[in-house]
Coordinates of C-alpha atoms in Angstrom, one line a residue:
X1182 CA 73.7 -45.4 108.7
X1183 CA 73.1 -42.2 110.6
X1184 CA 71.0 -38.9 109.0
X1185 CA 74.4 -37.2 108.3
X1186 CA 75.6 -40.0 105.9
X1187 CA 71.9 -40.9 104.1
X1188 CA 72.4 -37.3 103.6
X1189 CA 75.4 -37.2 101.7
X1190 CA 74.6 -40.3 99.9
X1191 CA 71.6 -39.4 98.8
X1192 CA 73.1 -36.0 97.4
X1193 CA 76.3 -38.0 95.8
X1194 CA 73.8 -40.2 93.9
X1195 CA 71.2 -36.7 93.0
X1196 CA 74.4 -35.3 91.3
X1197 CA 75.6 -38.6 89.7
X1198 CA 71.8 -38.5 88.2
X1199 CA 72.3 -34.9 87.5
X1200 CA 75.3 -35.1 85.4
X1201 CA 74.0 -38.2 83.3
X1202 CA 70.8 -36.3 82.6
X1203 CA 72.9 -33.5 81.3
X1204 CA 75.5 -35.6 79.4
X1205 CA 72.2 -37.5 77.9
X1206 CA 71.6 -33.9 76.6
X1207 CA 74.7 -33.6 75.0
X1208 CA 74.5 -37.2 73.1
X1209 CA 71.0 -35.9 71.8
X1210 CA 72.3 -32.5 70.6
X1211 CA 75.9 -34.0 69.4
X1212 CA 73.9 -37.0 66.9
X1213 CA 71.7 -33.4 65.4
X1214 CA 74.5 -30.9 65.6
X1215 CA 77.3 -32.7 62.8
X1216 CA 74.3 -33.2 60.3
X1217 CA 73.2 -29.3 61.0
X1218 CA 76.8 -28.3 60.6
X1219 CA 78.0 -30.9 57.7
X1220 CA 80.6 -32.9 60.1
X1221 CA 81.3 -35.9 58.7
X1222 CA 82.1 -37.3 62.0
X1223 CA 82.7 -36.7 65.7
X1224 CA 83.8 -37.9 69.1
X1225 CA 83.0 -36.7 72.4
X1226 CA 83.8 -38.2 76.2
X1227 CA 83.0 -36.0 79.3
X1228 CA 84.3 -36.6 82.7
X1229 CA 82.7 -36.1 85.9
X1230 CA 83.8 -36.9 89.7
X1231 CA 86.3 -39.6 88.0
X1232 CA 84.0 -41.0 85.9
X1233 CA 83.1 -41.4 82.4
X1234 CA 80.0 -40.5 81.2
X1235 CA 79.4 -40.1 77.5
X1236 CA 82.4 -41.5 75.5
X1237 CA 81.0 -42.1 71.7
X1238 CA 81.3 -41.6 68.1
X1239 CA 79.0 -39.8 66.2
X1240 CA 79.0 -39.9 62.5
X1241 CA 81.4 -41.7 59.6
X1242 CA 85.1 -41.7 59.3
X1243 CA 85.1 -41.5 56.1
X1244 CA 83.0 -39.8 53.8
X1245 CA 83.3 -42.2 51.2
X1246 CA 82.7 -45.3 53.2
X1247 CA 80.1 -46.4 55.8
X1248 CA 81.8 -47.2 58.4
X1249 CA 81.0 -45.1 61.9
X1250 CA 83.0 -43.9 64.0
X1251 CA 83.2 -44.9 68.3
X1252 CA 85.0 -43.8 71.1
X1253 CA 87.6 -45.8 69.7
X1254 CA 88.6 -44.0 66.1
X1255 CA 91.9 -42.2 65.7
X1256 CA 91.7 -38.3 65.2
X1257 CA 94.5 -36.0 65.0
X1258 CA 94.4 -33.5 68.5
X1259 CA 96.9 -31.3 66.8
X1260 CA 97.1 -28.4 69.5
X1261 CA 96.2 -30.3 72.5
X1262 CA 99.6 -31.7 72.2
X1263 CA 101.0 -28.7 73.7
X1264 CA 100.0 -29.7 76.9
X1265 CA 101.6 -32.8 76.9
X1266 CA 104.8 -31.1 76.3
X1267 CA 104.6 -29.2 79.1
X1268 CA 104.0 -31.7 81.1
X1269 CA 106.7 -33.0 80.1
X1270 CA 108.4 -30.3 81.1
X1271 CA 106.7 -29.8 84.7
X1272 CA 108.0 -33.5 84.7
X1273 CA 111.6 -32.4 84.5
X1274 CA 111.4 -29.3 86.7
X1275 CA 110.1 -31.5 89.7
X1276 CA 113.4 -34.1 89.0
X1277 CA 116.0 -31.3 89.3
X1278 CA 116.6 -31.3 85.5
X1279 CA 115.4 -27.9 84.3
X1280 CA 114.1 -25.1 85.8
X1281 CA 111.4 -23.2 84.5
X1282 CA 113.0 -20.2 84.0
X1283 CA 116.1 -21.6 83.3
X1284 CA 117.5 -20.0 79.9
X1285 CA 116.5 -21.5 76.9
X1286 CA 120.3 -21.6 75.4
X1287 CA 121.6 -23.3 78.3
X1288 CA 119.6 -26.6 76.3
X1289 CA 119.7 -25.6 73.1
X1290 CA 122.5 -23.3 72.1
X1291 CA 122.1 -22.5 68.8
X1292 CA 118.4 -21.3 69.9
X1293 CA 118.5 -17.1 68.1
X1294 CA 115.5 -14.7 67.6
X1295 CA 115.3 -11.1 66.0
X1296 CA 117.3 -9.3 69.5
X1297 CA 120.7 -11.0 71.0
X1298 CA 118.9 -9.6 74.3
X1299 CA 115.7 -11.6 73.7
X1300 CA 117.8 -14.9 72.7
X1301 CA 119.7 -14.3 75.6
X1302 CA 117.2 -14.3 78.1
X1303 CA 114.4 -16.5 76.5
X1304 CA 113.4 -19.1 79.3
X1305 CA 111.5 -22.2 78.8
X1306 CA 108.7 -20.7 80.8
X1307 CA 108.7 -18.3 77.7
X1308 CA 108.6 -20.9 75.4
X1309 CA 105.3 -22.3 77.1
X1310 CA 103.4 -19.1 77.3
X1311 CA 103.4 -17.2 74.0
X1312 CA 105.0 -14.0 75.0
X1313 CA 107.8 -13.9 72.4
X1314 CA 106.9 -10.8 70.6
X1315 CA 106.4 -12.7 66.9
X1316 CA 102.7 -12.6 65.4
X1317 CA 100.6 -15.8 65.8
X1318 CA 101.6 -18.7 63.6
X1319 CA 104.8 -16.5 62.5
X1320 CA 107.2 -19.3 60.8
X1321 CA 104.8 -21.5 60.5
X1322 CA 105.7 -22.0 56.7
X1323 CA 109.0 -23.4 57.9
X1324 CA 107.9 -26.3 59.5
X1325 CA 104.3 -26.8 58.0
X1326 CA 105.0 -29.8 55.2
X1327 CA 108.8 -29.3 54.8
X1328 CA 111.9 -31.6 54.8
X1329 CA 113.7 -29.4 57.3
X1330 CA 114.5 -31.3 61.1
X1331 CA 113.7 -29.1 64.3
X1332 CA 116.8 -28.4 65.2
X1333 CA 116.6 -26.5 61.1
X1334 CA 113.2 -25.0 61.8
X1335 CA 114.4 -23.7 65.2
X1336 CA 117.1 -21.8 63.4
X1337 CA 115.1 -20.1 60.8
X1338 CA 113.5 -18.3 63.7
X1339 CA 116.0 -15.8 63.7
X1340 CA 114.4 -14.3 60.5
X1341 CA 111.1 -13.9 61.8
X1342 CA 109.8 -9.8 62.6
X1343 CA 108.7 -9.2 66.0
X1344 CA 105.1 -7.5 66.2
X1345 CA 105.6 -6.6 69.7
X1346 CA 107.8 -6.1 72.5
X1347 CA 109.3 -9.6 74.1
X1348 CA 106.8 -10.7 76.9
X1349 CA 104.6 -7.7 76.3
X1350 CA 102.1 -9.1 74.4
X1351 CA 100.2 -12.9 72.9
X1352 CA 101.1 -14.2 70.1
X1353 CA 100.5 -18.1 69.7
X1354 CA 103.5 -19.9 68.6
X1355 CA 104.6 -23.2 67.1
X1356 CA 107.8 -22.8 66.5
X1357 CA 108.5 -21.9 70.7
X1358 CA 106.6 -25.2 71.5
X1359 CA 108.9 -27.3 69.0
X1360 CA 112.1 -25.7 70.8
X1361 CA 110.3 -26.5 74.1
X1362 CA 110.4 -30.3 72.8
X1363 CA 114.0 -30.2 72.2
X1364 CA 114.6 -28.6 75.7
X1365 CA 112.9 -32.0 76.7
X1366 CA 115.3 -34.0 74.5
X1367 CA 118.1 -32.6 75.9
X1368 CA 117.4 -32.6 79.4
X1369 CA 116.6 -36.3 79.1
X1370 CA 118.8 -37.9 76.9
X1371 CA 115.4 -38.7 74.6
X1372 CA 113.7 -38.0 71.9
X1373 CA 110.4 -35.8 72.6
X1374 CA 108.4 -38.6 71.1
X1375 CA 110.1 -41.3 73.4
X1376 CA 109.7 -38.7 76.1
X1377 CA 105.5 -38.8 76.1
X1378 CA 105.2 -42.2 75.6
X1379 CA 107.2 -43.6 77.8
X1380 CA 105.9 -41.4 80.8
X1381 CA 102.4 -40.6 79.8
X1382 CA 100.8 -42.6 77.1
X1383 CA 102.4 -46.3 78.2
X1384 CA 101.4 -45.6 82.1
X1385 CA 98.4 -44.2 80.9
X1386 CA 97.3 -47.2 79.0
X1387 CA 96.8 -45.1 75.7
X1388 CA 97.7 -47.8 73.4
X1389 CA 95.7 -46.6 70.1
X1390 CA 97.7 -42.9 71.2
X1391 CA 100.4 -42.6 68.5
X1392 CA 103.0 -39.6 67.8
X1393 CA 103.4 -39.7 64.1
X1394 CA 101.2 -40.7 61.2
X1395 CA 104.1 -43.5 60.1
X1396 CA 102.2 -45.0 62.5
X1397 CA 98.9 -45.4 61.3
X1398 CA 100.2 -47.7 58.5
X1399 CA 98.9 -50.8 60.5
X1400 CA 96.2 -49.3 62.4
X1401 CA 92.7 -49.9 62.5
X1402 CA 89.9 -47.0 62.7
X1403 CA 91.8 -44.1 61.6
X1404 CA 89.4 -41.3 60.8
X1405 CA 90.2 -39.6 57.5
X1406 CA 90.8 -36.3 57.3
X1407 CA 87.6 -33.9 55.1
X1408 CA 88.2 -30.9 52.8
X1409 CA 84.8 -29.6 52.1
X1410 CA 84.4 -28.3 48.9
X1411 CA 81.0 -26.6 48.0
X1412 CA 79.2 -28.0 50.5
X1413 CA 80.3 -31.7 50.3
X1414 CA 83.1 -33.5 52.3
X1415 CA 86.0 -35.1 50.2
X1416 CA 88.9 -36.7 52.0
X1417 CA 92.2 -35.7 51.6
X1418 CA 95.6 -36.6 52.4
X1419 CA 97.2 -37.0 55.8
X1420 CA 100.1 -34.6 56.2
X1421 CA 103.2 -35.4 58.2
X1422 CA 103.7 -33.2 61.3
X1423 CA 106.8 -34.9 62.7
X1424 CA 109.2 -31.6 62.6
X1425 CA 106.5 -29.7 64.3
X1426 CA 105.6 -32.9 67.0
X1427 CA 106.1 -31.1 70.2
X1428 CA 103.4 -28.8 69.2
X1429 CA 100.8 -30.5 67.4
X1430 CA 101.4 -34.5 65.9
X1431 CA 99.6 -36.3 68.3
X1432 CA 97.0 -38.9 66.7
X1433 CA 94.3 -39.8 69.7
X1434 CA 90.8 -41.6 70.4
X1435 CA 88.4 -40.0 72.9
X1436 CA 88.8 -43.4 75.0
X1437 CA 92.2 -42.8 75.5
X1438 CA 92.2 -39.0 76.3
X1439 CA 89.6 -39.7 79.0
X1440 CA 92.8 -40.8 80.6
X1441 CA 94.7 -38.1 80.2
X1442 CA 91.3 -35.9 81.0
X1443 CA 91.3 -37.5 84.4
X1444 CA 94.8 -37.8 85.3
X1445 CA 95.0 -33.8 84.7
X1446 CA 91.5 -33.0 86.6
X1447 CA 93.4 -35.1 89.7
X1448 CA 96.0 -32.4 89.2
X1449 CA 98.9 -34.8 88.0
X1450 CA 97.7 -38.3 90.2
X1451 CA 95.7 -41.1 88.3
X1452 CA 95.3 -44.7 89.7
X1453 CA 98.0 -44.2 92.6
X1454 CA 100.4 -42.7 90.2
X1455 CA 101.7 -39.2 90.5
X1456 CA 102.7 -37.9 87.0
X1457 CA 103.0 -34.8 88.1
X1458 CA 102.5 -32.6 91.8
X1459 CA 99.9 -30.2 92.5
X1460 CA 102.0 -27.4 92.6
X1461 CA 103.2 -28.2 88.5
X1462 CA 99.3 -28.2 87.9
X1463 CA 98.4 -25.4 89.2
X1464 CA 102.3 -23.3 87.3
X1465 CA 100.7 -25.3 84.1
X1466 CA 97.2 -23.6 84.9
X1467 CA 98.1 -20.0 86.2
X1468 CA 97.4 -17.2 83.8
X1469 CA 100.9 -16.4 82.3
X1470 CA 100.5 -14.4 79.6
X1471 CA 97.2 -12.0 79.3
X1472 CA 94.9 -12.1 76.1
X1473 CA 92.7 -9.2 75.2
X1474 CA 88.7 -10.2 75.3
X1475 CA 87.2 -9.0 72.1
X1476 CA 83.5 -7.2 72.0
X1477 CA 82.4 -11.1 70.6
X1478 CA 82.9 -12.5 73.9
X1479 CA 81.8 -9.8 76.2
X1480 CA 78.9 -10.0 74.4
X1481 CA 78.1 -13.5 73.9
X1482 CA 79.6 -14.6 77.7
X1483 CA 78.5 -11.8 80.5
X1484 CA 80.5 -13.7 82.9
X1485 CA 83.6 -14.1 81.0
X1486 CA 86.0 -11.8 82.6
X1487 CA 89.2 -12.8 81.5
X1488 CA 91.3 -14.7 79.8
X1489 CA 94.3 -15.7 79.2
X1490 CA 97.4 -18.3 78.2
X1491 CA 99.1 -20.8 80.9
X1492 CA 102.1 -22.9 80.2
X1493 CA 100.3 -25.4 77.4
X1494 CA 96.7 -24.1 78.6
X1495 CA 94.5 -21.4 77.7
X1496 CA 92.7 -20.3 80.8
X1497 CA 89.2 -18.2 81.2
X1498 CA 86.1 -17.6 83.7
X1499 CA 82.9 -18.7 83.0
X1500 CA 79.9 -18.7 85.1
X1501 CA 82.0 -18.1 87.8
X1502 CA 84.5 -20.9 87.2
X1503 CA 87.7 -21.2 85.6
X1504 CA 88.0 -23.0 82.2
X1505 CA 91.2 -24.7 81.3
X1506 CA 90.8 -25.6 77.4
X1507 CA 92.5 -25.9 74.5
X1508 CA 92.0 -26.2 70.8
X1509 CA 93.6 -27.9 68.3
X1510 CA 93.4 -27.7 64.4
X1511 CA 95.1 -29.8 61.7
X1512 CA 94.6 -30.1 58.0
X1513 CA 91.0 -31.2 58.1
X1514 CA 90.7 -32.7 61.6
X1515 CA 89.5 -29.6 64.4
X1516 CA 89.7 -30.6 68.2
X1517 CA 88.7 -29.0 71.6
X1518 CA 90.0 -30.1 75.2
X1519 CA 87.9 -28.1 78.6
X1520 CA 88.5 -28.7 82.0
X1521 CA 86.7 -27.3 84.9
X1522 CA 88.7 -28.2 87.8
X1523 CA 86.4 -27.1 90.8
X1524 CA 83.5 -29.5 89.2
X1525 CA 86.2 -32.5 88.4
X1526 CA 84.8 -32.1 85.3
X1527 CA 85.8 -32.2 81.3
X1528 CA 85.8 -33.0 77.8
X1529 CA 87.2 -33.5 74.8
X1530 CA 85.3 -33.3 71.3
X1531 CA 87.1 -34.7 67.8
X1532 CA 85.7 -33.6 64.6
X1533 CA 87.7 -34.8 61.1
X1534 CA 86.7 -31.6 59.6
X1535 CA 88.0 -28.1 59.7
X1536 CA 85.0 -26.1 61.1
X1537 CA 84.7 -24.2 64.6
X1538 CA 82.4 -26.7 65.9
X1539 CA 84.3 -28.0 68.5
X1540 CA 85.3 -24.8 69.8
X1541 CA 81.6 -23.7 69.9
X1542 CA 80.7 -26.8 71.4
X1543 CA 82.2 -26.0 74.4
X1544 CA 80.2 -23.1 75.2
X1545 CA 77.1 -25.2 74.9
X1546 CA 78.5 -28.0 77.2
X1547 CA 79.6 -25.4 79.6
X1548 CA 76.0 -23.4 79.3
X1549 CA 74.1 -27.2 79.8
X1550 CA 76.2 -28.2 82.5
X1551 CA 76.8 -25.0 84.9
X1552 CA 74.9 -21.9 82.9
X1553 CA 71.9 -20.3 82.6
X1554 CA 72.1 -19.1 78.9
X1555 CA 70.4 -20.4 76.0
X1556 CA 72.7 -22.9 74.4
X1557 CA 71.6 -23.8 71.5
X1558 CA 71.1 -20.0 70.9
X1559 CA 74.7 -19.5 70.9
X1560 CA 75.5 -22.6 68.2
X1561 CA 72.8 -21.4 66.1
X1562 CA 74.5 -17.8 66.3
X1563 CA 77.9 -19.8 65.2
X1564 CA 76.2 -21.8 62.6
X1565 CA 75.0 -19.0 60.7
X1566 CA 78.6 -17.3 61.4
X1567 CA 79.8 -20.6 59.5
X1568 CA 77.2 -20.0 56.5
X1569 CA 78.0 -16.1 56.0
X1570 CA 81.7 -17.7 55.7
X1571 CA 81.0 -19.5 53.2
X1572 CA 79.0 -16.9 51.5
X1573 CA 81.7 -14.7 52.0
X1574 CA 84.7 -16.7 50.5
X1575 CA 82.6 -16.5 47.3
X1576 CA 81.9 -12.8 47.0
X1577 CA 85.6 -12.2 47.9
X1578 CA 86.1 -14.5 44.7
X1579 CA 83.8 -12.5 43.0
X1580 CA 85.6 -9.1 43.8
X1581 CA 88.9 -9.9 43.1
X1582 CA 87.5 -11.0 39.6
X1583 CA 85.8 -7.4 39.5
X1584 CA 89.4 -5.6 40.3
X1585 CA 90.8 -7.7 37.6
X1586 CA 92.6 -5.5 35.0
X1587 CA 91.2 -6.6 31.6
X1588 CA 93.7 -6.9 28.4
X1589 CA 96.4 -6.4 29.8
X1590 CA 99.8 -9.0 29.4
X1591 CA 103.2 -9.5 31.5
X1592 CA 106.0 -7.0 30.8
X1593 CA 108.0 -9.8 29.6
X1594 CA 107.9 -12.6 27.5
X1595 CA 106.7 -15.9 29.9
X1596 CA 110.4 -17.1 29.6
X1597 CA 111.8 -14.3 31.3
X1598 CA 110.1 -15.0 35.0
X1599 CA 111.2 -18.7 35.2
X1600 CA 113.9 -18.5 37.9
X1601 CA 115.0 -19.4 41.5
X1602 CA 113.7 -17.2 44.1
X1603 CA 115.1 -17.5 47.6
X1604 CA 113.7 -16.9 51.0
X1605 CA 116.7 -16.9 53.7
X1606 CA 114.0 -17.9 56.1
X1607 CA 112.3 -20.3 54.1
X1608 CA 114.3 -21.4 51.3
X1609 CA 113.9 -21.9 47.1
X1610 CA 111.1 -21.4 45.0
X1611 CA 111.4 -22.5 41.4
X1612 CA 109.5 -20.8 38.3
X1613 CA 109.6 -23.1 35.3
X1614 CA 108.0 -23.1 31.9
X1615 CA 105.6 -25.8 31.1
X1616 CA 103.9 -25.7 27.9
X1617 CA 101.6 -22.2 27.3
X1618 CA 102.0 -21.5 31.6
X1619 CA 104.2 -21.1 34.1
X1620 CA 105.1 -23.9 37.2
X1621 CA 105.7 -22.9 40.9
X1622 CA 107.7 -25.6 42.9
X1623 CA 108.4 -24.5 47.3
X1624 CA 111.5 -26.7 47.3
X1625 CA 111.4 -27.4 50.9
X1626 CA 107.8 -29.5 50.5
X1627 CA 106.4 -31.6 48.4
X1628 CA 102.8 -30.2 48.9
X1629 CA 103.3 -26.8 47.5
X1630 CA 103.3 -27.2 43.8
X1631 CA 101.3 -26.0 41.0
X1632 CA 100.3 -23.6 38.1
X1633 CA 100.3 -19.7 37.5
X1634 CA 98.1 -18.3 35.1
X1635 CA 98.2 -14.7 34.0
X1636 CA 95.9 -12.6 36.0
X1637 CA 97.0 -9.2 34.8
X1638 CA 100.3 -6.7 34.2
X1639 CA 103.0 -9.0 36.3
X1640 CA 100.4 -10.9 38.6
X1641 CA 99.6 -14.5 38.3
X1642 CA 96.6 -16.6 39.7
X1643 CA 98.6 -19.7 42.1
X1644 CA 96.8 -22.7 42.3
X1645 CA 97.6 -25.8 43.9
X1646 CA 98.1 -29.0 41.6
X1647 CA 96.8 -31.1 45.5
X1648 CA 93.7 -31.0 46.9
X1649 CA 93.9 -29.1 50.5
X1650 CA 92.7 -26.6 52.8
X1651 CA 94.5 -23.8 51.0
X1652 CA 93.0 -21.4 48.6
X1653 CA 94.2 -20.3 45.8
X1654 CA 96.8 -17.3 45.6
X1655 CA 98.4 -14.6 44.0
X1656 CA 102.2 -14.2 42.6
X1657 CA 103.4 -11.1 41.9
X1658 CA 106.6 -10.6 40.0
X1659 CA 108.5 -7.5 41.1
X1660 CA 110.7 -5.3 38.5
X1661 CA 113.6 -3.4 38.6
X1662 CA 114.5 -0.2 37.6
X1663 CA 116.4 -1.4 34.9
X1664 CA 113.2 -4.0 34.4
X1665 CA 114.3 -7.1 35.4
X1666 CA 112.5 -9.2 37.3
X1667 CA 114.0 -8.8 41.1
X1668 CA 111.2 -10.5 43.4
X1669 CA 108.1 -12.7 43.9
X1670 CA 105.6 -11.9 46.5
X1671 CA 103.0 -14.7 47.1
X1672 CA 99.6 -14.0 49.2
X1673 CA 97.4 -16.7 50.2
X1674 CA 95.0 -15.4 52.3
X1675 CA 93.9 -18.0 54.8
X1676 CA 93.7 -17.6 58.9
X1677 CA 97.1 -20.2 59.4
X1678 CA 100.3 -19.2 57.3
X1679 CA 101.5 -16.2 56.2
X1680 CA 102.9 -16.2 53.0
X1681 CA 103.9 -12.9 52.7
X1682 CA 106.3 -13.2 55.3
X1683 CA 108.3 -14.6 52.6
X1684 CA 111.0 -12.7 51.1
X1685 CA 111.7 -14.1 47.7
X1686 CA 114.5 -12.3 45.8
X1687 CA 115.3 -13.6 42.4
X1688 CA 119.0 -15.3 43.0
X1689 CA 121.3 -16.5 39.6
X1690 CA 120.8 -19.9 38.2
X1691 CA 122.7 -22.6 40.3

């Protein structure tokens, strides 16, 4: 062996022991980090140079049991399913099928937003990039727990209000990345769902990777998703993302997205097999659509420069380096994906509750792994974020009790405000009298239901008869001049779902 090779070997095997050193780090600080942040449990893997090294469970998968979870336990990745659909997509492009700018209606025809011009000329590109002019998570009432099918959901979009000019500004969207999975079903002649597994999770060999939570009946190790109320974790239900599965229902392990981890840091090869070329990595990870950095980054990450959105990728700079990542949250699971392609190097962290953790996670990986900064500084700083959060969501409570209007009663008797109320966006909701109090029903899901109780003049406390992520709300029954009851607005404030985008005007009995 000559100097030049003992050189290079020598230096291969210094940064092999380099990056286990550092992913030992990251198992130490993981096992301390749920307890400090009140995860029930956790899975991380990290990929370096091809190779796995950390791929473990921290933690229980249920609250209410004892047993722990491994590398092996199912999580839902929401989010990170984007990426998978545009994959999908890049898939297509390279066989001829579709182009990315090809015009969205030229797929799906019936595909109609707020402008004929902006209908016209959406592209699937568009769809991929978050550039449609709607505000983040606009619609997502319309799909989020509802009977309605994509091809219904994909409809309703034509009701939603722009907040920007088409491809001026960001605005993250669900409702584009489910019409992006149709595009797929048409262009192929299969579903979305048959789509992924037959060219990504089967070659893959991500066999515990399912698409639909009908499919953990049978399964094994399935992670339970964690509400936490004052302080303590209580499971909850699993709810069915099937009309939304384009753009969030995957159901994953951290063993099996290691796969997926290294066939995207290989830029589309893994194992001799080329899901996708270079060039579709590199359309999949070039900035598309700009994103503003807020004063909290700059601050936080000096060398953060950008940042922006790709085609199923957010994208930004750090310590010199671009980060492809992307988050993913679903009720009571929260998931992060990072890839730093120059260092063949990522991750993926699972958490089955809804905290930023994973999301601030990443910093600290990123900081241990290529960064000079104080870690652990940063989490800390996140961790108290996550405490004044909680303190906050109590005084909040305890000011709208202050701004309560004492003595007063509804302009009508209780009767009088039981009714259909119809959004043409969204569809019925039913007010019915039951007993001293009044019943709310959202037709189009089975999770929405529950009891109003007066608050004051024509408002009424909302709170949900299931136990989820939601708060409780407030219904306000609009009058007339002639007073009659003509409206119900509904507010729940929460950072997902919008409920006052819901137009609910009082329609005659059916």
């Amino acid at each position: 062996m000559n100097k030049a090779i003992a050189f290079l070997f020598s230096s291969l095997i210094g940064l092999q022991i380099f990056a286990q050193d550092k992913a030992q780090l990251i198992d130490e600080y993981m096992a301390k980090a749920i307890e400090e942040w009140n995860i029930p449990g956790a899975a991380i893997c990290i990929v370096k140079d091809d190779q796995v090294i950390l791929n473990k469970g921290y933690g229980l998968v249920d609250a209410s049991s004892k047993k722990k979870v491994d590398e092996h336990s199912l999580f839902a990745i929401a989010s990170n399913t984007k990426a998978f659909t545009a994959a999908a997509l890049a898939q297509l492009v390279e066989e001829g099928k579709v182009k990315w700018d090809d015009k969205v209606r030229k797929y799906i025809p019936y595909f109609e937003l707020y402008d004929p011009y902006v209908s016209a000329e959406f592209t699937i590109r568009d769809l991929l990039c978050h550039r449609s002019g709607l505000a983040t998570f606009s619609g997502d009432l319309v799909w989020y727990g509802t009977n309605y099918s994509r091809e219904e959901i994909i409809r309703k979009a034509q009701y939603l209000e722009p907040v920007s000019g088409f491809r001026s500004a960001y605005g993250y969207q669900n409702i584009m990345f489910i019409a992006a999975g149709e595009v797929v079903a048409s262009a192929s002649g299969m579903t979305w769902e048959a789509y992924i597994k037959e060219h990504f999770l089967s070659p893959l060999g991500m066999d515990r990777t399912v698409l639909s939570i009908k499919d953990l009946d049978n399964m094994k190790n399935v992670s339970a998703p964690h509400n936490d109320v004052e302080g303590k974790n209580i499971p909850i239900d699993w709810v069915n993302w099937d009309n939304m599965g384009p753009a969030g229902s995957i159901i994953s392990s951290v063993n099996d997205l290691s796969f997926w981890l290294r066939m995207q840091l290989n830029k589309g090869t893994w194992k001799d097999k080329e899901f996708f070329s270079q060039a579709s990595s590199h359309e999949m990870w070039t900035a598309h659509t700009p994103k503003k950095l807020s004063g909290f980054h700059t601050s936080n990450f000096p060398s953060k420069h950008f940042s922006a959105y790709g085609l199923g990728w957010d994208l930004y700079d750090l310590h010199g380096k671009m980060v492809v990542n992307h988050g993913g949250g679903y009720d009571g699971f929260i998931s992060h994906t990072a890839l730093v392609p120059e260092e063949n190097f990522g991750f993926v962290i699972l958490t089955n509750n809804n905290t930023y953790f994973p999301w601030a996670m990443q910093y600290h990986i990123l900081n241990t792994f290529y960064g000079n900064e104080d870690g652990d500084a940063f989490m800390q700083t996140m961790l108290t974020y996550k405490k004044e959060d909680e303190k906050e969501k109590i005084k909040n409570e305890e000011v709208i009790k202050e701004a309560r209007a004492k003595d007063t009663k509804p302009s009508l008797d209780l009767n009088a405000y039981e009714g259909i109320y119809r959004c043409q966006m969204y569809g019925d909701v039913v007010i019915k009298m039951n007993g001293d109090h009044l019943d709310f029903d959202f037709k189009p899901t089975d999770l929405f239901k529950g009891k109003l109780h007066h608050w004051h003049y024509d408002t009424f406390r909302l709170e949900w008869d299931q136990q989820q992520m939601l708060p409780k709300g407030m219904a306000q029954f609009i009058l007339d001049a002639n007073g009659q009851i003509s409206e119900l607005r509904i507010d729940v404030p929460n950072p997902d779902f919008d409920f006052t985008e819901l137009k609910l005007m009082r329609v005659s009995e059916e």
